[in-house]
Amino acid sequence: MALYKVEICGVNTAKLPLLSEEEKEELFERIEKGDKEAREQYIKGNLRLVLSIIQRFSSSGENVDDLFQIGCIGLMKAIDNFDRSLDVKFSTYAVPMIMGEIKRYLRDSVSPLRVSRSLRDIAYKAIYTKEVLMKKYQKEPSIEEIAEAIEVPKEDVIVALDAIQSPVSLYEPVYEQGGDTLYVMDQISDKKNKEDAWVERIALAEALKRLPERERNIISLRFYRGKTQMEVAEEIGISQAQVSRLEKNALKTMKNYLMD
């Protein structure tokens, strides 16, 4: 933490203000009326949020000042677009916007994030093993269970899974055995190993609205209720192959919407 209690972009991070819930409410009321001073105070009161997020990207090799500035852009976008009628805290809304801004910067940067081959191997083995254990025991395995199965310390599993969260294609194959390929996309319902998945629900809900009713139902059953394609096929009365085709079409539609 000492690394971050320094001057970043001219801001003394050790003296960042903390806003109470009452102060946040009062400031946002003023912001909605066009008060620029209130907006500035709100930004300063949430710089700790930006600071905590950029720590996740400390291994990227990027300059801390640059990451902080990019994170602040995401914070300002969140403030300008936040709707207080949403049943979420501002931080819940702001985190994915800040992270998204940083990830876009890193993705487009000349020096993108580099994850070692060994870390990727551990992460992909962990993802595949998690899938196998879930199918075998019909429940989500713990990190300890996954680590034991692949004979790797649990700390290494956590680090590896966290490392590959930075830009990875949804269609990147992570494991192949007997002609059965497992893609990163197949793990989209993994809520615990992707610690920021909960903050993406707002965008996903909007993407879901763009789907036809049957495809929306399939996505809901697959990724919100954790059912297999076979279970979904039995529930809605079509073949597993049809479920697979409709699921792929639905995910493609959602992906296109989220990338626009």
XYZ file of C-alpha atoms in Angstrom:
260
model
C 0.000 0.000 0.000
C 2.878 2.391 0.658
C 3.472 2.586 -3.093
C 0.145 4.316 -3.544
C 0.454 6.849 -0.700
C 2.415 9.184 -2.941
C 1.860 12.080 -5.288
C -0.116 10.698 -8.235
C -0.962 13.251 -10.907
C -0.402 15.980 -8.319
C -2.770 14.360 -5.810
C -1.466 13.406 -2.368
C -3.140 10.025 -2.024
C -2.470 9.896 1.702
C -4.794 12.856 2.212
C -7.716 11.917 0.013
C -11.052 12.945 1.574
C -13.722 10.514 2.735
C -17.374 11.381 2.143
C -20.185 10.256 4.410
C -23.362 8.848 2.831
C -25.176 12.070 3.744
C -22.486 14.166 2.046
C -22.658 12.004 -1.071
C -26.430 12.422 -1.300
C -26.216 16.170 -0.795
C -23.445 16.559 -3.347
C -25.259 14.477 -5.952
C -28.390 16.571 -5.570
C -26.268 19.615 -6.360
C -24.543 17.823 -9.255
C -27.916 17.041 -10.829
C -28.631 20.775 -10.739
C -25.418 21.531 -12.619
C -23.208 22.495 -9.681
C -19.640 22.097 -10.985
C -18.070 22.637 -7.557
C -20.141 19.781 -6.118
C -19.023 17.575 -9.011
C -15.392 18.378 -8.243
C -15.887 17.534 -4.561
C -17.604 14.263 -5.481
C -14.727 13.312 -7.770
C -12.163 14.002 -5.047
C -14.261 12.061 -2.538
C -14.153 8.980 -4.767
C -10.496 9.001 -5.785
C -9.822 6.270 -3.224
C -12.084 4.038 -5.336
C -9.911 4.698 -8.391
C -6.806 4.064 -6.324
C -8.047 0.694 -5.092
C -8.914 -0.406 -8.630
C -5.591 0.509 -10.240
C -3.809 -1.700 -7.707
C -5.284 -4.690 -9.557
C -3.306 -3.614 -12.637
C 0.022 -3.072 -10.864
C 1.587 -5.992 -12.768
C 0.827 -4.411 -16.147
C 4.049 -2.430 -16.141
C 2.141 0.750 -16.970
C 2.944 4.055 -15.282
C 0.828 4.510 -12.123
C 0.091 8.134 -13.034
C -1.292 7.037 -16.411
C -3.505 4.364 -14.887
C -4.760 6.835 -12.282
C -5.663 9.403 -14.941
C -7.493 6.798 -17.025
C -9.333 5.573 -13.923
C -10.384 9.154 -13.169
C -11.876 9.406 -16.647
C -13.957 6.328 -15.881
C -14.990 7.841 -12.549
C -16.151 11.063 -14.205
C -18.129 9.107 -16.800
C -19.789 7.180 -13.978
C -20.722 10.404 -12.158
C -22.134 11.955 -15.330
C -24.234 8.892 -16.169
C -25.295 7.619 -12.736
C -29.037 7.395 -12.132
C -29.879 7.577 -8.440
C -33.180 5.811 -9.094
C -31.180 2.621 -9.750
C -31.250 0.284 -6.782
C -27.443 0.242 -6.540
C -24.757 2.187 -4.724
C -22.663 4.606 -6.733
C -19.553 2.473 -6.181
C -21.357 -0.565 -7.604
C -22.145 1.412 -10.732
C -18.746 3.123 -10.963
C -16.408 0.139 -10.557
C -17.155 -1.522 -13.941
C -16.911 1.823 -15.734
C -13.527 2.597 -14.167
C -12.232 -0.916 -14.836
C -13.599 -0.839 -18.372
C -11.812 2.414 -19.096
C -8.512 1.012 -17.783
C -8.891 -2.282 -19.660
C -9.624 -0.451 -22.913
C -6.519 1.655 -22.372
C -4.389 -1.421 -21.690
C -5.878 -3.297 -24.623
C -5.106 -0.438 -27.008
C -1.749 0.399 -25.441
C 1.515 -0.334 -27.196
C 2.519 -2.272 -24.066
C -0.468 -4.495 -23.256
C -0.739 -6.652 -20.143
C 1.541 -9.650 -20.257
C 0.589 -12.755 -18.340
C 3.216 -15.484 -18.065
C 2.630 -18.832 -19.743
C 2.867 -20.635 -16.395
C 0.143 -18.444 -14.855
C -2.118 -18.996 -17.853
C -1.566 -22.750 -17.651
C -2.550 -22.794 -13.976
C -5.591 -20.612 -14.631
C -6.824 -22.710 -17.529
C -6.310 -25.953 -15.624
C -8.255 -24.439 -12.720
C -11.115 -23.356 -14.999
C -11.330 -26.773 -16.638
C -11.112 -28.587 -13.305
C -13.844 -26.377 -11.862
C -16.115 -27.367 -14.769
C -15.366 -31.053 -14.238
C -15.984 -30.890 -10.472
C -19.231 -28.974 -10.948
C -20.536 -31.616 -13.353
C -19.428 -34.432 -11.057
C -20.744 -33.094 -7.735
C -23.473 -30.695 -8.964
C -22.105 -27.842 -6.842
C -19.479 -25.155 -7.212
C -16.105 -26.311 -5.865
C -14.039 -24.130 -3.549
C -10.631 -22.743 -4.472
C -9.130 -25.247 -2.037
C -10.821 -28.171 -3.820
C -9.653 -26.936 -7.221
C -6.118 -26.397 -5.955
C -6.020 -29.895 -4.468
C -7.285 -31.427 -7.702
C -4.603 -29.797 -9.847
C -1.950 -30.123 -7.121
C -1.145 -26.417 -6.961
C -1.111 -24.141 -3.874
C -4.419 -22.292 -3.533
C -2.582 -18.942 -3.475
C -1.167 -19.701 -6.941
C -4.651 -20.561 -8.222
C -6.053 -17.261 -6.938
C -3.223 -15.250 -8.493
C -3.520 -17.093 -11.814
C -7.283 -16.643 -12.071
C -6.968 -12.965 -11.225
C -4.203 -12.492 -13.806
C -6.260 -13.698 -16.772
C -9.188 -11.430 -15.943
C -7.506 -8.679 -17.913
C -8.453 -8.656 -21.612
C -8.912 -12.238 -22.809
C -11.146 -13.130 -25.745
C -14.402 -14.860 -24.829
C -13.678 -17.260 -27.676
C -10.142 -18.174 -26.578
C -9.836 -21.962 -26.087
C -8.652 -22.796 -22.597
C -8.573 -26.598 -22.717
C -9.190 -29.353 -25.247
C -9.643 -33.046 -24.608
C -11.063 -35.668 -26.932
C -12.337 -33.067 -29.364
C -14.296 -31.276 -26.636
C -12.979 -27.695 -26.461
C -13.615 -25.481 -23.450
C -13.680 -21.739 -24.205
C -13.376 -18.790 -21.819
C -16.962 -17.949 -22.894
C -18.133 -21.197 -21.286
C -17.130 -19.769 -17.895
C -19.251 -16.644 -18.141
C -21.506 -17.893 -15.336
C -18.525 -18.247 -12.947
C -19.475 -15.676 -10.301
C -16.919 -16.355 -7.565
C -13.681 -16.630 -9.516
C -14.500 -13.411 -11.390
C -14.673 -11.056 -8.481
C -15.968 -8.186 -10.591
C -18.765 -10.174 -12.275
C -21.398 -8.787 -9.931
C -20.792 -5.257 -11.161
C -21.500 -6.223 -14.782
C -25.137 -7.141 -14.138
C -26.457 -3.748 -15.209
C -24.895 -3.989 -18.692
C -25.831 -7.677 -19.025
C -29.448 -6.936 -18.119
C -29.596 -4.391 -20.939
C -28.032 -6.864 -23.361
C -30.551 -9.541 -22.338
C -33.436 -7.231 -23.236
C -32.236 -7.285 -26.858
C -32.806 -11.050 -27.144
C -35.942 -12.867 -28.349
C -37.909 -14.424 -25.481
C -36.734 -18.018 -26.057
C -33.069 -17.063 -26.285
C -33.410 -14.844 -23.217
C -34.924 -17.788 -21.338
C -32.069 -20.075 -22.391
C -29.415 -17.586 -21.234
C -31.255 -17.133 -17.935
C -31.448 -20.887 -17.322
C -27.835 -21.499 -18.368
C -25.987 -18.658 -16.717
C -28.223 -17.370 -13.962
C -29.654 -20.670 -12.743
C -26.602 -22.789 -13.611
C -28.369 -25.467 -15.686
C -26.571 -27.602 -18.269
C -27.587 -27.501 -21.925
C -29.191 -30.927 -21.529
C -31.257 -29.744 -18.555
C -32.359 -26.654 -20.475
C -33.330 -28.793 -23.479
C -35.513 -31.021 -21.287
C -37.143 -28.036 -19.562
C -38.150 -26.129 -22.704
C -38.775 -29.154 -24.932
C -36.135 -28.874 -27.656
C -32.937 -30.775 -28.479
C -29.591 -30.123 -26.838
C -28.200 -29.202 -30.265
C -30.883 -26.545 -30.672
C -30.099 -25.171 -27.225
C -26.415 -24.982 -28.164
C -27.168 -23.142 -31.422
C -29.586 -20.680 -29.801
C -27.184 -20.081 -26.920
C -24.332 -19.242 -29.287
C -26.546 -16.871 -31.279
C -27.729 -15.184 -28.084
C -24.197 -14.747 -26.736
C -23.062 -13.329 -30.069
C -25.915 -10.801 -30.005
C -25.090 -9.824 -26.415
C -21.361 -9.556 -27.212
C -22.067 -7.248 -30.172
C -24.299 -5.053 -27.994
C -21.755 -4.826 -25.166
C -18.930 -3.938 -27.566
C -20.845 -1.161 -29.357
